[in-house]
């Protein structure tokens, strides 16, 4: 037990693993030891993720969408002002950031708030009693919370769980003013197939989740495909587009680890092959 404890608390990153990844022929992505995580232990990195049991614990019927879709599409290119990248810190709140983020994105894309309004992930972390705060959450339950309860804005309730503390559900905004809640109209699991996801992305960003293996923690750029390592946990993110790079089809995805991880806070992952389960469940948040 002592050996396991020491291993988990030791620095996760290894130059030998980095060199092994770099030596893989025709690797479609560029690995690095991310400067922001270079001294992190596996325990610290796991704190940002979900137990896999949370990720796909609930299911709902698939919605098959169809549309004439272009070869490539990106909300980051079309509506960069709507694509905010947040830092979740050492809290397993990715479920809250991916769901509140997609809600914020889609209200911005559809022009419902005038200018970009970020809705509060902290409100979900502390107040969504069907989920487990910094321990983790489920995207369907999170979407149900936004539909039934609604969200306050980040300006009302700022993020406070960076250090893995869920916190009690507050009764008012940070400045003492009353909550004003904004709800979604509904949501749909659009992961019926690749074309359905592409069609959904024409309407807005799409919340999804995937299995994180050790090698993803070395990601810098390019189209990620799993090559090495054990499962570290599950992770909630938001698809913002799709395309093809050097002959490899990809989904463009926003992370919640700040702009200093991956491609300025985004990453690309192989499309059409359910890479790491990224096409298992995809929630389109309906805002009007």
Short mmCIF file of C-alpha atoms in Angstrom, two decimals:
data_model
loop_
_atom_site.label_atom_id
_atom_site.label_comp_id
_atom_site.label_asym_id
_atom_site.label_seq_id
_atom_site.Cartn_x
_atom_site.Cartn_y
_atom_site.Cartn_z
CA UNK A 1 0.00 0.00 0.00
CA UNK A 2 2.86 2.37 0.79
CA UNK A 3 4.38 1.79 -2.67
CA UNK A 4 1.05 2.55 -4.37
CA UNK A 5 0.67 5.75 -2.33
CA UNK A 6 4.17 6.93 -3.22
CA UNK A 7 3.62 6.14 -6.92
CA UNK A 8 0.37 8.11 -7.05
CA UNK A 9 1.90 11.12 -5.30
CA UNK A 10 5.11 11.16 -7.39
CA UNK A 11 5.54 13.36 -10.46
CA UNK A 12 3.40 11.79 -13.21
CA UNK A 13 5.36 12.93 -16.25
CA UNK A 14 8.31 11.02 -17.68
CA UNK A 15 10.86 11.99 -20.33
CA UNK A 16 11.11 8.34 -21.35
CA UNK A 17 7.36 8.16 -22.02
CA UNK A 18 7.56 11.42 -23.96
CA UNK A 19 10.37 10.06 -26.15
CA UNK A 20 8.46 6.81 -26.69
CA UNK A 21 5.40 8.75 -27.89
CA UNK A 22 7.54 10.92 -30.17
CA UNK A 23 9.03 7.79 -31.74
CA UNK A 24 5.67 6.35 -32.86
CA UNK A 25 5.64 6.33 -36.68
CA UNK A 26 3.12 8.64 -38.37
CA UNK A 27 1.66 9.84 -35.06
CA UNK A 28 -1.13 12.31 -35.87
CA UNK A 29 -0.53 14.45 -32.79
CA UNK A 30 2.36 16.20 -31.08
CA UNK A 31 3.15 15.17 -27.48
CA UNK A 32 4.82 17.30 -24.83
CA UNK A 33 5.10 17.58 -21.07
CA UNK A 34 2.71 20.49 -20.45
CA UNK A 35 4.55 23.18 -18.46
CA UNK A 36 1.48 23.87 -16.31
CA UNK A 37 1.28 20.21 -15.19
CA UNK A 38 4.99 19.31 -15.27
CA UNK A 39 5.20 18.88 -11.47
CA UNK A 40 1.76 17.32 -10.99
CA UNK A 41 1.22 13.90 -9.48
CA UNK A 42 -1.28 11.38 -10.83
CA UNK A 43 -3.54 12.16 -7.85
CA UNK A 44 -3.60 15.85 -8.79
CA UNK A 45 -4.35 15.07 -12.44
CA UNK A 46 -7.09 12.58 -11.50
CA UNK A 47 -8.79 15.29 -9.42
CA UNK A 48 -9.68 17.06 -12.69
CA UNK A 49 -11.46 14.00 -14.04
CA UNK A 50 -14.56 11.92 -13.33
CA UNK A 51 -14.96 8.29 -12.33
CA UNK A 52 -16.05 6.44 -15.48
CA UNK A 53 -19.13 5.34 -13.54
CA UNK A 54 -20.30 8.98 -13.56
CA UNK A 55 -19.62 9.60 -17.23
CA UNK A 56 -22.20 7.29 -18.80
CA UNK A 57 -24.27 6.33 -15.75
CA UNK A 58 -27.53 7.46 -17.36
CA UNK A 59 -28.86 7.11 -20.88
CA UNK A 60 -31.57 8.69 -23.00
CA UNK A 61 -32.95 7.92 -26.45
CA UNK A 62 -30.77 8.96 -29.37
CA UNK A 63 -31.97 11.75 -31.65
CA UNK A 64 -30.97 11.33 -35.29
CA UNK A 65 -30.39 14.69 -36.96
CA UNK A 66 -29.74 15.23 -40.65
CA UNK A 67 -28.58 18.25 -42.62
CA UNK A 68 -26.42 19.24 -45.55
CA UNK A 69 -23.10 19.61 -43.73
CA UNK A 70 -19.92 21.22 -45.08
CA UNK A 71 -16.61 19.32 -45.13
CA UNK A 72 -15.41 21.37 -42.16
CA UNK A 73 -17.07 23.63 -39.61
CA UNK A 74 -15.93 25.50 -36.51
CA UNK A 75 -17.70 27.81 -34.08
CA UNK A 76 -14.23 28.87 -32.92
CA UNK A 77 -13.73 30.39 -36.36
CA UNK A 78 -17.29 31.65 -36.86
CA UNK A 79 -18.05 32.93 -33.34
CA UNK A 80 -14.76 33.23 -31.44
CA UNK A 81 -16.37 35.73 -29.07
CA UNK A 82 -18.68 32.94 -27.87
CA UNK A 83 -15.96 30.34 -27.22
CA UNK A 84 -14.63 31.12 -23.74
CA UNK A 85 -12.04 28.70 -22.27
CA UNK A 86 -12.19 28.33 -18.49
CA UNK A 87 -9.81 26.75 -15.94
CA UNK A 88 -11.59 24.25 -13.68
CA UNK A 89 -8.65 23.71 -11.33
CA UNK A 90 -8.17 20.60 -9.18
CA UNK A 91 -11.89 19.79 -9.00
CA UNK A 92 -13.76 17.13 -10.98
CA UNK A 93 -16.17 19.79 -12.25
CA UNK A 94 -15.69 19.19 -15.97
CA UNK A 95 -19.29 17.91 -16.10
CA UNK A 96 -20.46 21.34 -14.90
CA UNK A 97 -18.15 23.34 -17.17
CA UNK A 98 -19.02 21.33 -20.28
CA UNK A 99 -22.79 21.64 -19.68
CA UNK A 100 -22.89 25.26 -18.49
CA UNK A 101 -20.35 26.10 -21.21
CA UNK A 102 -22.47 24.63 -24.01
CA UNK A 103 -25.50 26.48 -22.61
CA UNK A 104 -23.52 29.75 -22.58
CA UNK A 105 -22.16 29.09 -26.07
CA UNK A 106 -25.52 28.37 -27.62
CA UNK A 107 -27.24 31.36 -26.08
CA UNK A 108 -24.40 33.49 -27.47
CA UNK A 109 -24.51 31.83 -30.90
CA UNK A 110 -28.27 32.44 -31.12
CA UNK A 111 -27.92 36.04 -29.87
CA UNK A 112 -30.15 35.57 -26.82
CA UNK A 113 -28.06 37.61 -24.37
CA UNK A 114 -26.88 40.45 -26.59
CA UNK A 115 -23.21 39.99 -25.77
CA UNK A 116 -21.44 36.89 -24.43
CA UNK A 117 -22.68 35.87 -20.98
CA UNK A 118 -20.92 33.07 -19.13
CA UNK A 119 -23.27 31.02 -16.95
CA UNK A 120 -22.07 29.78 -13.59
CA UNK A 121 -20.45 26.36 -13.33
CA UNK A 122 -20.15 27.01 -9.58
CA UNK A 123 -23.95 27.10 -9.28
CA UNK A 124 -24.05 23.59 -10.74
CA UNK A 125 -21.13 22.30 -8.64
CA UNK A 126 -22.64 23.53 -5.36
CA UNK A 127 -26.39 23.35 -6.03
CA UNK A 128 -27.06 20.39 -8.34
CA UNK A 129 -27.87 17.78 -5.69
CA UNK A 130 -28.29 14.99 -8.25
CA UNK A 131 -24.59 15.27 -9.08
CA UNK A 132 -21.55 15.13 -6.81
CA UNK A 133 -19.76 18.45 -7.12
CA UNK A 134 -15.98 18.08 -7.29
CA UNK A 135 -16.28 14.29 -7.09
CA UNK A 136 -17.97 14.23 -10.48
CA UNK A 137 -21.26 14.38 -12.32
CA UNK A 138 -23.26 13.05 -15.22
CA UNK A 139 -24.08 15.03 -18.35
CA UNK A 140 -27.73 13.94 -18.60
CA UNK A 141 -28.41 14.90 -14.98
CA UNK A 142 -26.58 18.18 -15.58
CA UNK A 143 -28.72 18.92 -18.64
CA UNK A 144 -31.86 18.13 -16.65
CA UNK A 145 -30.75 20.60 -13.98
CA UNK A 146 -30.31 23.39 -16.55
CA UNK A 147 -33.75 22.64 -18.00
CA UNK A 148 -35.64 22.35 -14.70
CA UNK A 149 -33.75 24.75 -12.39
CA UNK A 150 -31.73 26.98 -14.70
CA UNK A 151 -28.44 28.77 -14.13
CA UNK A 152 -27.29 32.09 -12.74
CA UNK A 153 -24.46 33.98 -14.43
CA UNK A 154 -20.77 33.77 -13.60
CA UNK A 155 -20.98 37.47 -12.71
CA UNK A 156 -23.56 36.56 -10.08
CA UNK A 157 -21.74 33.49 -8.73
CA UNK A 158 -18.04 33.19 -9.54
CA UNK A 159 -16.03 29.97 -9.51
CA UNK A 160 -14.59 29.02 -6.09
CA UNK A 161 -13.89 25.27 -6.35
CA UNK A 162 -10.37 25.46 -7.87
CA UNK A 163 -8.94 23.65 -4.82
CA UNK A 164 -11.36 20.69 -4.89
CA UNK A 165 -13.95 22.09 -2.46
CA UNK A 166 -17.55 21.69 -3.65
CA UNK A 167 -18.96 24.26 -1.22
CA UNK A 168 -22.49 24.76 0.06
CA UNK A 169 -25.22 26.00 -2.24
CA UNK A 170 -25.47 29.77 -1.68
CA UNK A 171 -28.80 31.54 -1.39
CA UNK A 172 -27.81 34.72 -3.24
CA UNK A 173 -25.23 36.14 -5.65
CA UNK A 174 -21.73 37.04 -4.47
CA UNK A 175 -22.86 40.65 -3.97
CA UNK A 176 -25.97 39.64 -2.03
CA UNK A 177 -28.43 40.26 -4.85
CA UNK A 178 -31.16 37.75 -5.66
CA UNK A 179 -30.61 34.91 -8.10
CA UNK A 180 -32.00 35.35 -11.62
CA UNK A 181 -32.28 31.91 -13.22
CA UNK A 182 -32.17 31.23 -16.96
CA UNK A 183 -33.31 27.80 -18.21
CA UNK A 184 -32.75 25.79 -21.36
CA UNK A 185 -35.67 24.63 -23.49
CA UNK A 186 -34.36 21.07 -23.44
CA UNK A 187 -31.61 18.80 -24.71
CA UNK A 188 -31.08 15.85 -27.03
CA UNK A 189 -28.50 13.07 -27.27
CA UNK A 190 -27.44 13.50 -30.88
CA UNK A 191 -24.80 10.75 -30.87
CA UNK A 192 -26.80 8.54 -33.24
CA UNK A 193 -23.96 8.58 -35.76
CA UNK A 194 -21.22 10.84 -37.12
CA UNK A 195 -23.53 12.70 -39.51
CA UNK A 196 -26.02 13.39 -36.73
CA UNK A 197 -23.29 14.99 -34.60
CA UNK A 198 -22.13 17.10 -37.55
CA UNK A 199 -25.72 18.26 -38.12
CA UNK A 200 -26.07 19.11 -34.43
CA UNK A 201 -22.90 21.20 -34.52
CA UNK A 202 -24.49 23.45 -37.13
CA UNK A 203 -26.97 24.42 -34.38
CA UNK A 204 -24.45 24.98 -31.58
CA UNK A 205 -21.72 23.40 -29.48
CA UNK A 206 -22.31 19.89 -28.18
CA UNK A 207 -21.47 18.56 -24.71
CA UNK A 208 -19.77 15.17 -24.70
CA UNK A 209 -17.40 13.04 -22.67
CA UNK A 210 -14.54 10.63 -23.27
CA UNK A 211 -12.18 8.23 -21.54
CA UNK A 212 -8.85 9.84 -20.66
CA UNK A 213 -5.79 7.62 -20.96
CA UNK A 214 -2.34 8.53 -19.70
CA UNK A 215 -1.09 9.62 -23.13
CA UNK A 216 -3.77 12.32 -23.50
CA UNK A 217 -2.11 14.15 -20.61
CA UNK A 218 0.89 14.63 -22.95
CA UNK A 219 -1.21 16.24 -25.71
CA UNK A 220 0.07 19.45 -27.30
CA UNK A 221 -1.47 19.65 -30.79
CA UNK A 222 -2.71 17.64 -33.77
CA UNK A 223 -5.40 14.96 -33.96
CA UNK A 224 -5.31 12.82 -30.82
CA UNK A 225 -5.62 9.03 -30.99
CA UNK A 226 -4.96 6.81 -28.00
CA UNK A 227 -1.57 5.10 -28.20
CA UNK A 228 -0.32 4.33 -24.71
CA UNK A 229 -1.17 4.00 -21.05
CA UNK A 230 -3.89 3.11 -18.62
CA UNK A 231 -7.27 4.75 -18.05
CA UNK A 232 -6.99 7.79 -15.78
CA UNK A 233 -10.69 8.73 -15.69
CA UNK A 234 -13.55 10.26 -17.65
CA UNK A 235 -13.80 13.86 -18.79
CA UNK A 236 -16.64 16.17 -19.84
CA UNK A 237 -15.91 18.55 -22.73
CA UNK A 238 -17.69 20.40 -25.55
CA UNK A 239 -17.40 19.78 -29.29
CA UNK A 240 -17.20 23.04 -31.22
CA UNK A 241 -16.51 21.84 -34.76
CA UNK A 242 -15.05 19.24 -37.08
CA UNK A 243 -12.66 18.95 -40.00
CA UNK A 244 -9.71 17.05 -41.43
CA UNK A 245 -5.97 17.49 -40.88
CA UNK A 246 -3.30 15.69 -42.90
CA UNK A 247 -5.91 13.17 -44.03
CA UNK A 248 -7.21 12.46 -40.51
CA UNK A 249 -10.80 13.42 -39.70
CA UNK A 250 -11.29 15.14 -36.34
CA UNK A 251 -13.69 16.69 -33.88
CA UNK A 252 -12.59 20.08 -32.54
CA UNK A 253 -13.17 20.11 -28.79
CA UNK A 254 -12.95 22.72 -26.01
CA UNK A 255 -11.37 21.63 -22.76
CA UNK A 256 -11.67 23.30 -19.34
CA UNK A 257 -8.00 23.26 -18.35
CA UNK A 258 -7.24 26.84 -19.34
CA UNK A 259 -5.73 28.23 -22.53
CA UNK A 260 -2.25 26.89 -21.69
CA UNK A 261 -3.11 23.23 -22.37
CA UNK A 262 -3.36 21.84 -25.90
CA UNK A 263 -4.21 24.21 -28.76
CA UNK A 264 -5.01 27.33 -26.71
CA UNK A 265 -7.45 25.36 -24.58
CA UNK A 266 -8.84 23.23 -27.41
CA UNK A 267 -7.87 19.85 -28.83
CA UNK A 268 -8.66 17.70 -31.85
CA UNK A 269 -9.61 14.03 -31.58
CA UNK A 270 -10.19 11.43 -34.30
CA UNK A 271 -13.69 11.57 -35.79
CA UNK A 272 -15.99 8.77 -36.93
CA UNK A 273 -14.28 5.96 -34.99
CA UNK A 274 -15.66 6.69 -31.50
CA UNK A 275 -12.15 7.47 -30.28
CA UNK A 276 -12.02 6.96 -26.50
CA UNK A 277 -15.84 6.86 -26.43
CA UNK A 278 -16.22 10.49 -27.53
CA UNK A 279 -19.20 9.54 -29.72
CA UNK A 280 -21.08 7.59 -27.02
CA UNK A 281 -23.19 10.46 -25.66
CA UNK A 282 -23.43 13.99 -27.10
CA UNK A 283 -25.86 16.51 -25.65
CA UNK A 284 -27.14 19.38 -27.78
CA UNK A 285 -28.49 22.02 -25.39
CA UNK A 286 -31.62 23.59 -26.88
CA UNK A 287 -31.88 27.27 -25.97
CA UNK A 288 -34.86 28.41 -28.04
#
